[in-house]
């Protein structure tokens, strides 16, 4: 990797090398300790008196970022195929409908020119200048095709949309709602950062009449056409190469020719890339305080609310962890405060209660009922409570381990993603706590593709997984409460079954029967705030008692920019409040190459 003592002239040479030689050249150069000029014969370094551009004001240089989602040669850019989808590359290639700005707490339109909300209709107007990189318009037909595929794949949008049709012209889409719906629900759904306008007709039309599995298994690796600020150029083991999309509606804001996304397998490699000057931006990266303190002045941190964080996932089909008492025992054993302190006290906060509501939102959303929710011991391992639950469920302890009636130890593999250093620390803490109590877990750290595959295939007992879907939508409990039951990211591989559930009553006596998925769906289709609040609390209570996913730790997102060789807007500019700055700022003209 680049020597952290290299001066800026060396760093500039490396950047020009990336622009001309691609990510493979950058990776080779990064392994060297020396400096020297790395630019090729057409490097456009300005030595001939030019600005290094092509005469159009576009500078022939590369913004160097990274992907840590796996080796690009094994990845694809079909957002509907969650297995091995590289969202970092996809977010540059495809435009979004809209975005939520955490600084202004307002929505900003992107691929849309307008959205309007009537009682049972939502009208979406696409930008007139939104085109595919072929120069062809993105039309209402493209978006309708995408929405119909989303219906097949169980998108939350179709909880309240009854049908979709073209409006008065080929840039207008009308969503017909089953009943009056809170506009905030629709806005958050469309502004979700994972939702991109991507259903290019020549590629996706064939899936419209096929089963959902066809589009979910499709790996888009060839004939890739997008409508975002950058085009797909090439992918290799060493990284992705994207080039400026001249057809993009705001192409004039992008004044550099290339966006490189180098392959980096873990957080340490990303941190070193920032430290040594190899990387200009990193989309999202946990960095501990000691490392932040060592970053040079050119590196800027942008903190954003994550509404996301480390949780524990159970396989509800497992003969042991499918039992509510076992899941509750696990919750009692884990000291969430300790997990947060070990994994990152600067950026982590333990969930006050075990439920599907983000930590900072729990007291507001649960109101007077907050204290009645079981905490399971946020800052303690409640071993007596856990032991009592296991005994009630028919387990006993011998030779330091909890065992079933056949003498088998209660545990198995605990899956965790390789290279996510803060999650590695969190997993080590969780498993140490569980094994100290008498469970018998072994950590299995897997590459991200294998990690998600095991969950999708329901081939696991227990492991780490985020417990909130993330982003602005997670501040509205409808989304995370529903998500924990469906988990589309793993195709519902945790095996939580739909239908009625019986749990202790909220008033402390007797029982209550609830169909949590059906109840939470009603929140999207009611404009009665009191009724929505009551439903949210009832479903949250179900999650607190039945534990579809174990809520452990929330977090603050850290995104990284560098300003030594790039013009970057200052910290007070609200544009930095959109996730992610490395995606959003370039197309706003607020992260640009210097002359």
XYZ file of C-alpha atoms in Angstrom:
595
model
C 0.000 0.000 0.000
C 1.041 3.614 -0.428
C 3.616 4.899 2.010
C 1.845 7.304 4.414
C 4.922 9.530 4.314
C 4.667 10.164 0.573
C 4.309 13.836 -0.260
C 1.506 15.253 -2.358
C 3.464 15.204 -5.605
C 3.677 11.435 -5.317
C -0.039 11.192 -4.545
C -0.917 13.244 -7.623
C 1.274 10.977 -9.733
C -0.537 7.961 -8.379
C -3.909 9.531 -9.181
C -2.885 10.205 -12.768
C -1.693 6.625 -13.012
C -5.119 5.410 -11.947
C -6.769 7.605 -14.567
C -4.696 6.090 -17.368
C -3.853 2.574 -16.217
C -7.063 1.649 -14.441
C -7.569 -0.013 -11.100
C -5.176 -2.866 -11.853
C -2.368 -0.382 -12.362
C -3.361 1.448 -9.223
C -3.266 -1.745 -7.212
C 0.200 -2.562 -8.552
C 1.478 0.917 -7.814
C -0.031 0.849 -4.334
C 2.219 -2.095 -3.520
C 5.321 -0.002 -4.176
C 7.058 2.083 -1.608
C 8.588 4.569 -4.027
C 7.217 7.637 -5.713
C 7.984 8.935 -9.156
C 5.704 9.756 -12.014
C 3.008 7.193 -12.699
C 1.235 8.948 -15.541
C 1.122 7.374 -18.972
C 1.818 9.040 -22.285
C -1.745 10.319 -22.410
C -2.010 11.073 -18.733
C -3.083 14.651 -19.236
C -0.918 15.888 -16.384
C -0.774 19.399 -17.776
C 2.926 19.178 -18.681
C 2.079 20.264 -22.227
C 0.449 23.446 -20.991
C -3.080 22.057 -21.106
C -5.446 21.569 -18.175
C -5.356 17.800 -18.666
C -8.873 17.888 -20.136
C -10.436 17.470 -23.524
C -11.208 21.107 -24.200
C -14.713 20.812 -22.768
C -13.781 21.703 -19.211
C -13.647 18.038 -18.227
C -10.344 17.163 -16.569
C -8.833 13.826 -17.504
C -8.401 12.463 -14.009
C -9.957 9.848 -11.762
C -11.768 10.161 -8.474
C -10.617 7.061 -6.635
C -13.028 5.335 -4.298
C -13.430 1.721 -3.281
C -15.826 -1.164 -2.937
C -15.606 -3.721 -0.154
C -18.568 -5.802 -1.307
C -16.336 -8.454 -2.839
C -14.257 -8.941 -5.966
C -16.013 -7.090 -8.834
C -15.469 -9.949 -11.267
C -17.912 -11.887 -9.046
C -20.349 -8.986 -8.611
C -23.149 -7.518 -10.717
C -25.397 -4.438 -10.896
C -28.926 -5.870 -10.849
C -30.438 -4.242 -7.740
C -33.175 -6.902 -7.632
C -30.594 -9.667 -7.296
C -29.380 -8.916 -3.789
C -26.850 -11.743 -3.772
C -23.518 -10.333 -5.010
C -25.057 -6.982 -5.999
C -22.512 -4.186 -5.633
C -24.607 -1.278 -4.412
C -21.661 1.125 -4.427
C -21.147 0.671 -8.173
C -24.897 0.553 -8.814
C -25.490 3.834 -7.038
C -23.150 5.590 -9.466
C -24.621 3.960 -12.565
C -28.334 4.471 -11.816
C -30.207 7.622 -10.826
C -32.527 7.607 -7.856
C -36.100 8.896 -7.721
C -35.447 11.213 -4.779
C -33.250 11.551 -1.705
C -33.737 12.461 1.939
C -31.436 15.149 3.291
C -30.516 14.580 6.936
C -29.281 18.179 7.246
C -32.464 19.881 6.059
C -34.810 16.992 6.982
C -36.428 17.438 3.591
C -36.732 15.357 0.436
C -34.840 16.337 -2.697
C -35.964 15.174 -6.123
C -33.411 13.552 -8.417
C -34.760 11.516 -11.348
C -38.185 12.989 -10.676
C -39.197 16.471 -11.695
C -42.305 16.377 -9.528
C -44.405 14.141 -7.299
C -47.951 14.901 -6.265
C -50.263 13.156 -3.818
C -54.011 12.898 -3.960
C -56.208 10.786 -1.736
C -55.718 7.520 -3.609
C -53.264 8.429 -6.378
C -49.624 9.411 -6.564
C -48.398 11.049 -9.759
C -44.693 10.842 -10.579
C -43.259 13.047 -13.306
C -39.843 12.057 -14.629
C -37.351 14.698 -15.635
C -37.574 15.567 -19.315
C -33.795 15.196 -19.550
C -33.551 11.842 -17.742
C -32.062 9.472 -20.322
C -30.275 6.167 -20.549
C -26.610 6.388 -21.451
C -27.638 5.405 -24.992
C -29.297 8.809 -25.287
C -32.807 7.283 -25.261
C -35.321 8.756 -22.826
C -36.113 7.041 -19.560
C -39.858 6.693 -19.976
C -42.931 5.902 -17.941
C -42.816 2.407 -19.458
C -39.388 1.818 -17.925
C -40.584 2.812 -14.467
C -43.848 0.849 -14.782
C -41.813 -2.205 -15.790
C -39.658 -1.758 -12.704
C -42.633 -1.309 -10.376
C -44.276 -4.457 -11.740
C -41.101 -6.410 -11.127
C -41.028 -4.945 -7.622
C -44.514 -6.333 -7.115
C -43.225 -9.810 -7.974
C -40.334 -9.501 -5.532
C -42.482 -8.350 -2.606
C -41.504 -4.704 -2.432
C -43.047 -2.705 0.423
C -44.373 -0.286 -2.207
C -47.033 -2.843 -3.084
C -48.396 -2.959 0.449
C -50.434 0.075 -0.516
C -50.221 0.365 -4.317
C -53.028 -1.431 -6.155
C -51.977 -0.765 -9.730
C -49.622 1.369 -11.792
C -50.243 2.999 -15.158
C -48.952 5.639 -17.520
C -50.265 9.151 -17.100
C -50.926 11.700 -19.823
C -47.503 11.381 -21.475
C -44.479 9.105 -21.571
C -42.831 10.874 -18.634
C -45.732 10.444 -16.202
C -46.463 7.443 -13.967
C -49.587 7.112 -11.823
C -49.697 4.908 -8.740
C -53.232 3.911 -7.810
C -53.460 3.269 -4.087
C -55.651 0.663 -2.447
C -56.815 3.328 0.011
C -55.694 6.746 1.257
C -52.053 6.542 2.303
C -49.733 8.722 4.331
C -47.577 10.562 1.747
C -44.539 10.229 4.030
C -44.666 6.462 3.530
C -44.574 6.810 -0.252
C -41.859 9.463 -0.122
C -39.601 7.405 2.124
C -40.113 4.350 -0.060
C -39.221 6.180 -3.269
C -36.338 8.080 -1.649
C -34.812 4.939 -0.172
C -31.173 5.029 -1.208
C -31.286 1.412 -2.387
C -34.058 2.143 -4.905
C -32.651 3.208 -8.253
C -34.264 3.654 -11.660
C -32.728 0.681 -13.397
C -35.200 -1.454 -15.407
C -33.695 -0.864 -18.848
C -36.191 -2.321 -21.338
C -33.964 -4.490 -23.574
C -32.605 -6.205 -20.450
C -35.549 -6.393 -18.045
C -38.575 -6.858 -20.303
C -38.088 -10.621 -20.443
C -38.570 -10.913 -16.671
C -42.015 -9.298 -16.567
C -43.783 -12.581 -17.389
C -41.451 -14.803 -15.368
C -41.412 -15.795 -11.699
C -39.747 -13.473 -9.227
C -36.817 -15.857 -8.872
C -35.775 -15.183 -12.477
C -35.046 -11.500 -11.950
C -33.694 -12.131 -8.449
C -31.147 -14.591 -9.821
C -30.201 -12.454 -12.827
C -26.635 -11.170 -12.636
C -26.355 -8.038 -14.769
C -22.758 -8.108 -15.980
C -23.043 -7.438 -19.712
C -24.790 -4.818 -21.841
C -25.019 -2.598 -18.756
C -26.821 0.680 -19.406
C -27.636 3.211 -16.753
C -28.930 6.743 -16.344
C -26.722 8.028 -13.539
C -23.669 10.267 -13.610
C -21.267 7.455 -14.571
C -21.238 4.667 -17.145
C -20.002 1.155 -16.684
C -16.673 0.771 -18.450
C -14.986 -2.318 -17.002
C -14.804 -4.593 -13.978
C -11.893 -6.729 -12.907
C -10.678 -8.442 -9.771
C -8.913 -5.191 -8.900
C -11.951 -2.949 -9.191
C -14.569 -1.172 -11.306
C -13.869 1.535 -13.863
C -16.714 3.982 -14.471
C -16.614 6.902 -16.886
C -18.437 10.204 -16.996
C -21.895 9.821 -18.591
C -22.254 12.627 -21.111
C -25.997 11.871 -21.363
C -26.605 12.411 -17.648
C -29.035 15.232 -16.948
C -26.493 17.117 -14.831
C -23.335 16.047 -16.633
C -22.098 19.642 -16.637
C -21.639 19.334 -12.872
C -19.180 16.453 -13.277
C -15.820 17.842 -14.378
C -13.682 14.688 -14.178
C -13.490 11.785 -16.601
C -13.273 8.649 -14.483
C -14.490 7.154 -11.234
C -12.426 4.197 -10.050
C -13.718 1.842 -7.357
C -10.794 -0.236 -6.133
C -11.328 -3.603 -4.494
C -10.657 -3.405 -0.783
C -11.511 -6.432 1.286
C -11.820 -4.937 4.737
C -11.989 -1.776 6.823
C -8.275 -1.804 7.577
C -7.417 -1.650 3.871
C -9.858 1.240 3.393
C -8.414 3.126 6.351
C -4.898 2.625 5.017
C -6.018 3.843 1.604
C -7.170 7.121 3.136
C -4.112 7.412 5.321
C -1.678 6.893 2.456
C -3.489 9.022 -0.129
C -4.447 6.152 -2.425
C -8.182 6.777 -1.952
C -9.939 10.100 -2.487
C -13.298 9.033 -1.067
C -14.806 6.151 0.871
C -18.556 5.753 0.832
C -19.026 4.243 4.276
C -16.319 3.138 6.672
C -16.173 2.520 10.401
C -12.985 4.085 11.728
C -12.000 3.963 15.415
C -10.989 7.167 17.236
C -7.270 6.345 17.263
C -7.224 5.981 13.480
C -9.284 9.153 12.947
C -6.747 11.061 15.034
C -3.944 9.846 12.745
C -5.588 10.862 9.480
C -3.869 13.786 7.720
C -5.666 17.123 7.412
C -6.706 16.370 3.831
C -9.137 13.687 5.069
C -12.612 14.876 6.106
C -15.180 12.868 8.038
C -18.895 13.273 7.374
C -21.104 11.795 10.093
C -24.682 10.901 9.191
C -27.471 9.165 11.116
C -27.368 5.502 10.176
C -30.674 4.190 11.517
C -28.834 0.879 11.127
C -26.541 -1.215 13.255
C -25.292 -4.538 14.526
C -27.892 -7.110 15.524
C -28.169 -10.866 15.938
C -30.176 -13.045 13.576
C -31.843 -16.331 14.509
C -32.946 -19.110 12.199
C -36.566 -19.499 13.257
C -36.616 -22.941 11.635
C -33.875 -24.184 13.938
C -35.103 -26.718 16.503
C -33.586 -24.706 19.346
C -33.300 -21.072 18.310
C -36.739 -21.278 16.748
C -38.032 -21.358 20.332
C -39.013 -18.016 21.822
C -37.557 -18.901 25.228
C -34.128 -19.557 23.712
C -34.153 -16.265 21.819
C -35.178 -14.430 24.976
C -32.422 -16.164 26.940
C -29.865 -14.973 24.372
C -31.224 -11.434 24.700
C -30.846 -11.564 28.485
C -27.248 -12.770 28.270
C -25.916 -10.135 25.858
C -24.747 -6.902 27.467
C -25.486 -4.413 24.685
C -23.634 -1.556 26.360
C -20.445 -3.595 26.374
C -20.923 -4.509 22.711
C -21.224 -0.808 21.842
C -18.211 0.205 23.919
C -16.010 -2.508 22.447
C -17.112 -2.041 18.833
C -16.879 1.766 18.734
C -17.888 4.108 21.563
C -17.562 7.121 19.250
C -20.074 5.812 16.732
C -22.214 3.179 18.489
C -25.205 3.357 20.830
C -26.949 0.394 22.475
C -30.653 -0.111 21.889
C -32.477 0.837 25.137
C -35.158 -1.770 24.444
C -35.162 -4.873 22.275
C -37.584 -3.968 19.518
C -37.596 -2.901 15.877
C -37.403 0.836 16.560
C -34.162 2.808 16.184
C -32.517 3.646 19.537
C -32.973 7.424 19.378
C -36.645 7.057 18.421
C -37.819 4.538 20.997
C -38.975 6.812 23.806
C -40.832 9.120 21.417
C -42.557 6.301 19.554
C -43.385 4.153 22.585
C -44.453 7.055 24.797
C -45.935 6.085 28.156
C -45.517 2.407 27.329
C -41.725 2.652 27.026
C -41.027 1.483 30.597
C -43.217 -1.612 30.217
C -41.102 -2.972 27.372
C -38.578 -5.620 28.399
C -35.022 -4.282 28.262
C -33.369 -7.702 28.684
C -30.619 -5.857 30.519
C -29.115 -3.220 28.239
C -25.962 -2.843 30.344
C -25.817 -6.212 32.097
C -25.799 -9.934 31.421
C -28.947 -11.157 33.147
C -27.818 -14.746 33.543
C -30.389 -15.799 36.149
C -33.288 -14.765 33.921
C -31.658 -16.531 30.956
C -31.098 -19.736 32.948
C -34.691 -19.776 34.150
C -35.995 -19.479 30.565
C -33.795 -22.311 29.320
C -34.870 -24.617 32.122
C -38.512 -23.866 31.355
C -37.826 -24.815 27.733
C -36.390 -28.198 28.757
C -32.648 -27.516 28.723
C -30.168 -28.294 31.479
C -26.555 -27.372 32.180
C -23.728 -29.869 32.522
C -19.970 -29.609 32.118
C -20.390 -25.846 31.762
C -22.706 -26.085 28.725
C -26.443 -25.809 28.247
C -27.706 -29.015 26.614
C -30.873 -30.431 25.120
C -32.477 -33.694 26.185
C -30.026 -35.702 24.075
C -27.013 -34.046 25.672
C -26.155 -31.866 22.688
C -24.673 -28.475 23.504
C -26.821 -25.476 22.629
C -25.009 -23.450 19.990
C -23.370 -23.942 16.613
C -21.772 -21.620 14.070
C -22.186 -17.888 14.576
C -21.828 -16.207 11.170
C -20.180 -12.813 10.749
C -18.944 -10.882 7.680
C -15.201 -10.945 7.113
C -13.456 -7.587 6.970
C -16.071 -5.533 8.828
C -13.723 -4.742 11.684
C -16.250 -3.149 14.036
C -18.628 -6.071 13.462
C -15.778 -8.501 14.106
C -15.248 -6.860 17.480
C -18.985 -6.885 18.202
C -19.232 -10.562 17.245
C -16.270 -11.481 19.435
C -17.953 -9.699 22.346
C -21.337 -11.347 21.771
C -19.963 -14.852 21.364
C -17.682 -14.465 24.381
C -20.683 -13.430 26.492
C -22.828 -16.299 25.215
C -20.120 -18.934 25.668
C -19.231 -17.643 29.127
C -22.860 -18.247 30.070
C -22.804 -21.778 28.675
C -23.748 -21.648 25.017
C -21.353 -23.340 22.599
C -20.749 -21.104 19.575
C -17.881 -21.010 17.086
C -17.407 -17.889 14.971
C -17.397 -18.407 11.222
C -16.135 -15.286 9.447
C -17.230 -15.405 5.795
C -16.631 -13.309 2.666
C -19.641 -11.079 2.143
C -21.060 -13.085 -0.763
C -20.879 -16.366 1.134
C -22.204 -14.652 4.249
C -25.410 -13.529 2.537
C -25.727 -16.821 0.639
C -25.841 -18.770 3.885
C -28.659 -16.551 5.153
C -30.589 -16.641 1.885
C -30.385 -20.432 1.883
C -31.401 -20.603 5.585
C -28.164 -22.504 6.161
C -27.328 -21.134 9.579
C -28.205 -21.251 13.254
C -27.391 -17.738 14.421
C -25.228 -14.856 13.302
C -24.706 -11.143 12.903
C -26.994 -9.002 10.734
C -28.156 -5.413 10.754
C -31.513 -5.106 12.529
C -32.785 -1.961 10.792
C -33.015 -1.479 7.024
C -31.088 1.798 7.344
C -31.457 5.354 6.140
C -34.175 7.912 6.700
C -36.983 5.392 6.278
C -35.898 3.625 9.459
C -36.898 6.666 11.490
C -40.517 5.768 10.697
C -41.189 2.498 12.595
C -43.392 1.051 9.872
C -40.305 0.253 7.813
C -38.034 -1.481 10.359
C -40.880 -3.335 12.078
C -42.033 -4.753 8.745
C -38.465 -5.343 7.565
C -37.580 -7.520 10.557
C -40.334 -9.937 9.614
C -39.649 -9.994 5.853
C -35.897 -9.198 5.560
C -35.894 -8.977 1.746
C -32.095 -8.585 1.836
C -31.863 -12.301 2.629
C -35.136 -13.303 0.934
C -36.706 -14.061 4.305
C -34.068 -16.705 4.995
C -34.468 -16.328 8.760
C -37.744 -18.255 8.451
C -40.043 -15.972 10.396
C -43.523 -17.226 9.560
C -46.432 -14.951 8.795
C -49.759 -15.175 10.605
C -51.060 -14.786 14.121
C -48.744 -14.864 17.122
C -49.657 -15.149 20.797
C -47.511 -13.195 23.249
C -47.972 -11.839 26.770
C -50.468 -8.979 26.877
C -49.183 -5.424 26.936
C -51.026 -4.635 30.176
C -49.058 -7.259 32.086
C -51.738 -9.923 32.502
C -52.959 -12.644 30.194
C -52.079 -12.952 26.530
C -52.690 -11.121 23.289
C -52.993 -12.532 19.794
C -51.667 -10.424 16.956
C -50.872 -10.820 13.275
C -47.886 -8.429 13.340
C -47.294 -8.264 9.594
C -50.907 -7.538 8.744
C -51.184 -4.983 11.530
C -48.073 -3.053 10.541
C -49.309 -2.886 6.949
C -52.290 -0.839 8.171
C -49.950 1.955 9.300
C -49.159 2.709 5.668
C -52.807 3.030 4.796
C -54.102 5.190 7.616
C -53.990 8.928 8.084
C -55.188 8.613 11.682
C -52.059 9.376 13.717
C -53.474 7.997 16.972
C -54.419 4.707 15.326
C -51.016 4.449 13.657
C -49.260 5.112 16.958
C -51.264 2.393 18.732
C -50.523 -0.124 15.976
C -46.812 0.689 16.015
C -46.708 0.099 19.762
C -48.584 -3.226 19.488
C -46.256 -4.547 16.770
C -43.197 -3.242 18.619
C -44.445 -5.119 21.696
C -44.687 -8.296 19.624
C -41.092 -7.805 18.474
C -40.011 -7.146 22.052
C -41.538 -10.429 23.216
C -41.090 -12.699 20.186
C -37.769 -11.265 18.855
C -37.817 -11.759 15.057
C -34.344 -10.159 15.077
C -32.334 -9.216 18.168
C -31.770 -5.450 18.322
C -28.360 -4.759 19.832
C -26.510 -1.636 18.711
C -27.261 1.419 16.573
C -24.610 3.521 14.907
C -23.577 6.753 13.264
C -22.378 6.395 9.682
C -18.943 7.697 8.768
C -18.311 8.771 5.200
C -14.936 10.107 4.018
C -13.798 12.766 1.569
C -10.405 14.308 0.794
C -9.775 17.883 -0.246
C -6.092 18.063 -1.161
C -6.722 17.595 -4.875
C -10.484 18.047 -5.009
C -12.788 20.983 -4.498
C -15.207 19.863 -1.798
C -17.970 21.980 -0.311
C -17.504 22.989 3.304
C -19.047 21.260 6.326
C -21.913 23.767 6.521
C -23.212 22.967 3.049
C -26.459 20.984 3.430
C -25.617 18.898 0.351
C -23.343 16.862 2.595
C -26.457 15.645 4.414
C -27.513 13.213 1.658
C -26.316 9.625 1.690
C -23.819 9.141 0.391
C -21.593 12.227 -0.109
C -19.279 10.301 -2.456
C -22.326 9.608 -4.673
C -24.365 12.766 -4.223
C -21.769 15.563 -4.231
C -20.104 14.891 -7.624
C -23.370 15.124 -9.527
C -24.226 18.334 -7.680
C -20.930 19.900 -8.775
C -19.851 20.003 -5.132
C -17.013 17.517 -5.366
C -14.955 18.375 -8.410
C -11.452 18.091 -9.786
C -9.163 21.057 -9.310
C -7.821 22.855 -12.361
